[in-house]
Amino acid sequence: MAQGQSKSKYYVVWKGRQTGIFSSWPEAEAQVKGFVGAQYKAFGSPDEARRAFAGKFEDYRGQKACQERLLEVPPPLTPSYCVDAACSGNPGWLEYRCVDTQTRKEIFRRGPFAQGTNNVGEFLALVEALMWCQQKGYAWPIYSDSVNAIAWVKAKQARTHLRRTPENAELFERIAQAEAWLRSHRYPNPVLKWQTESWGENPADFGRK
């Protein structure tokens, strides 16, 4: 938030790489992103943040601890699945996978594929998770932290600007198959946004950021 605005947030990190009070989300995110069991919360004033940091995370987990009346985000639905992608470069070598939200058990992993992007990987992961659920007869929710990939699934089209090359031809074949499946199938599974700021890192994250 720009300097001088009154509605600043202060982030308390009780458990992370470093603990303390941080005045911006990027600073706080660096302490908790990918950190297993991270404990953190946003507050609306320095005084609230100091009082909270002197206490315990459990005391604030279910409370409206911010003066802005930030609504407590309920925990992710379970049973469910989470998907994520990792790309080294843009475009670059791409992998994507699906895990059980509760157990972190890997359901599938694909790649590496040459000359891909994170959005393409997130899209393919979502569609393949939907396909896998249909084969198993599961109507479980599927979470992704990619707004673009969720929108592409709803549109039944991967609206990528990635250029097709001989090296990424297999990826484009997978995209075409995923789009065709979406156009020809219905699915009961809710496709939902993973709330990283409230829940911590997506369980399917590759931990390479």
XYZ file of C-alpha atoms in Angstrom:
209
model
C 0.000 0.000 0.000
C 1.365 3.414 -0.909
C 3.081 5.463 1.777
C 0.808 7.972 3.453
C -2.371 5.933 3.174
C -4.093 5.312 6.484
C -5.164 1.723 5.939
C -1.765 0.089 6.314
C -1.439 -3.472 7.518
C 1.091 -4.889 9.922
C 1.976 -8.561 9.682
C 2.863 -10.562 12.768
C 4.910 -13.697 12.174
C 4.944 -15.981 15.188
C 6.544 -18.871 13.335
C 8.607 -18.541 10.153
C 12.139 -18.077 8.878
C 12.256 -14.914 10.973
C 9.663 -13.864 13.530
C 8.509 -10.350 14.277
C 6.329 -7.556 12.933
C 6.561 -6.576 9.272
C 5.029 -3.500 7.672
C 4.527 -4.987 4.201
C 3.231 -8.286 2.874
C 6.322 -8.986 0.683
C 8.521 -8.764 3.792
C 6.244 -11.066 5.753
C 5.724 -13.412 2.818
C 9.479 -13.979 2.582
C 9.383 -15.386 6.109
C 6.395 -17.717 5.700
C 6.203 -18.754 2.044
C 7.117 -22.410 1.805
C 7.728 -22.613 5.564
C 5.885 -25.630 6.938
C 3.566 -24.709 9.798
C 4.019 -20.966 9.404
C 1.936 -18.834 11.796
C 1.101 -15.259 10.817
C -1.736 -12.748 10.639
C -2.456 -9.181 9.494
C -3.384 -6.368 11.872
C -4.564 -2.830 11.321
C -2.250 -0.883 13.642
C 1.247 -1.158 15.158
C -0.218 -1.372 18.669
C -2.449 -4.308 17.738
C 0.483 -6.035 16.079
C 2.736 -5.539 19.122
C 0.084 -6.907 21.483
C -0.475 -9.887 19.222
C 3.236 -10.650 18.855
C 3.545 -10.644 22.662
C 0.807 -13.281 22.765
C 0.210 -16.576 21.007
C -0.942 -17.268 17.467
C -3.704 -19.524 18.814
C -5.224 -16.537 20.616
C -5.786 -14.751 17.298
C -6.388 -17.580 14.845
C -10.171 -17.261 14.927
C -10.552 -13.583 15.795
C -11.099 -10.409 13.775
C -7.789 -9.008 14.893
C -7.570 -6.109 12.445
C -9.175 -2.699 12.843
C -10.230 -2.950 9.183
C -12.452 -5.855 10.252
C -10.683 -8.276 7.982
C -12.848 -11.364 7.853
C -11.213 -14.524 9.080
C -10.788 -16.807 6.096
C -12.147 -20.268 6.902
C -9.721 -23.153 6.433
C -9.553 -24.949 3.079
C -12.215 -27.529 2.400
C -11.224 -31.134 2.918
C -11.040 -33.668 1.517
C -9.628 -31.837 -1.492
C -6.699 -31.654 -3.864
C -4.158 -28.924 -4.585
C -2.242 -28.351 -7.810
C 0.788 -26.213 -8.573
C 3.466 -25.731 -11.197
C 7.143 -24.784 -11.212
C 8.939 -23.267 -14.177
C 12.662 -22.536 -14.429
C 12.633 -19.540 -16.758
C 9.785 -17.889 -18.650
C 9.445 -19.842 -20.802
C 11.521 -22.610 -19.301
C 11.521 -26.139 -17.980
C 8.066 -26.834 -16.555
C 6.727 -29.338 -14.048
C 3.305 -29.590 -12.445
C 1.667 -31.832 -9.898
C -1.370 -32.597 -7.749
C -1.361 -33.542 -4.058
C -3.886 -34.451 -1.391
C -4.462 -31.268 0.626
C -4.463 -33.004 4.013
C -1.814 -35.693 3.626
C 0.407 -33.957 1.012
C 0.505 -37.292 -0.792
C 1.416 -36.763 -4.426
C -1.348 -37.893 -6.784
C 0.541 -37.217 -9.994
C 3.550 -35.288 -11.299
C 4.220 -34.354 -14.919
C 7.330 -33.062 -16.651
C 9.795 -31.594 -17.046
C 8.634 -30.079 -20.338
C 10.737 -27.660 -22.353
C 9.666 -24.059 -22.975
C 6.592 -23.914 -20.775
C 5.122 -21.327 -18.391
C 3.652 -21.451 -14.900
C 0.172 -20.569 -16.139
C 0.224 -23.379 -18.680
C 1.374 -25.808 -16.001
C -1.303 -24.667 -13.551
C -3.972 -25.015 -16.248
C -2.885 -28.510 -17.231
C -2.616 -29.546 -13.581
C -6.175 -28.393 -12.900
C -7.625 -30.189 -15.908
C -5.709 -33.404 -15.237
C -6.861 -33.282 -11.608
C -10.456 -32.948 -12.819
C -9.929 -35.878 -15.174
C -8.387 -37.967 -12.400
C -11.288 -37.177 -10.050
C -13.811 -38.177 -12.686
C -12.056 -41.502 -13.194
C -12.140 -42.129 -9.431
C -15.659 -40.797 -8.916
C -14.533 -38.000 -6.574
C -16.305 -34.634 -6.385
C -13.646 -33.103 -4.138
C -12.697 -29.424 -4.504
C -9.461 -28.633 -6.351
C -7.330 -25.655 -5.302
C -4.879 -23.602 -7.352
C -3.138 -20.330 -6.512
C -3.266 -19.224 -10.174
C -6.138 -16.854 -10.949
C -5.327 -17.134 -14.650
C -5.420 -20.928 -14.718
C -8.769 -20.990 -12.899
C -10.175 -18.494 -15.412
C -8.860 -20.573 -18.329
C -10.543 -23.691 -16.964
C -13.855 -21.849 -16.634
C -13.450 -20.517 -20.188
C -12.486 -24.014 -21.425
C -9.521 -22.446 -23.201
C -5.857 -21.862 -22.340
C -5.419 -18.212 -23.248
C -1.645 -18.401 -23.265
C 0.689 -16.160 -25.251
C 3.313 -18.887 -25.301
C 4.755 -19.418 -28.767
C 4.630 -22.924 -30.156
C 8.012 -24.387 -31.062
C 9.272 -27.873 -31.884
C 10.615 -28.081 -28.320
C 7.241 -27.493 -26.631
C 5.065 -29.380 -29.126
C 4.146 -31.970 -26.450
C 2.888 -29.219 -24.152
C 0.624 -27.852 -26.879
C -0.715 -31.347 -27.530
C -1.576 -31.583 -23.835
C -3.250 -28.165 -23.963
C -5.382 -29.242 -26.932
C -6.384 -32.460 -25.164
C -7.259 -30.534 -21.987
C -9.392 -28.011 -23.874
C -11.189 -30.804 -25.734
C -11.896 -32.597 -22.446
C -13.314 -29.439 -20.861
C -15.621 -28.864 -23.834
C -16.944 -32.413 -23.774
C -17.255 -33.127 -20.051
C -19.095 -31.803 -17.025
C -17.576 -32.069 -13.582
C -18.962 -31.555 -10.053
C -15.668 -30.454 -8.512
C -15.409 -26.835 -7.315
C -12.256 -25.204 -8.729
C -11.124 -22.787 -6.021
C -8.431 -20.203 -5.302
C -5.878 -21.185 -2.669
C -5.694 -18.341 -0.103
C -1.939 -18.179 0.428
C -1.972 -15.160 2.731
C -4.345 -16.871 5.169
C -3.397 -20.543 4.796
C 0.293 -20.508 3.983
C 1.905 -22.015 0.928
C -0.041 -24.261 -1.417
C 0.669 -27.875 -0.342
C 1.526 -28.733 -3.968
C 4.214 -26.035 -4.131
C 7.590 -27.284 -5.373
C 9.504 -25.098 -2.903
C 11.756 -23.580 -5.563
C 10.821 -19.890 -5.292
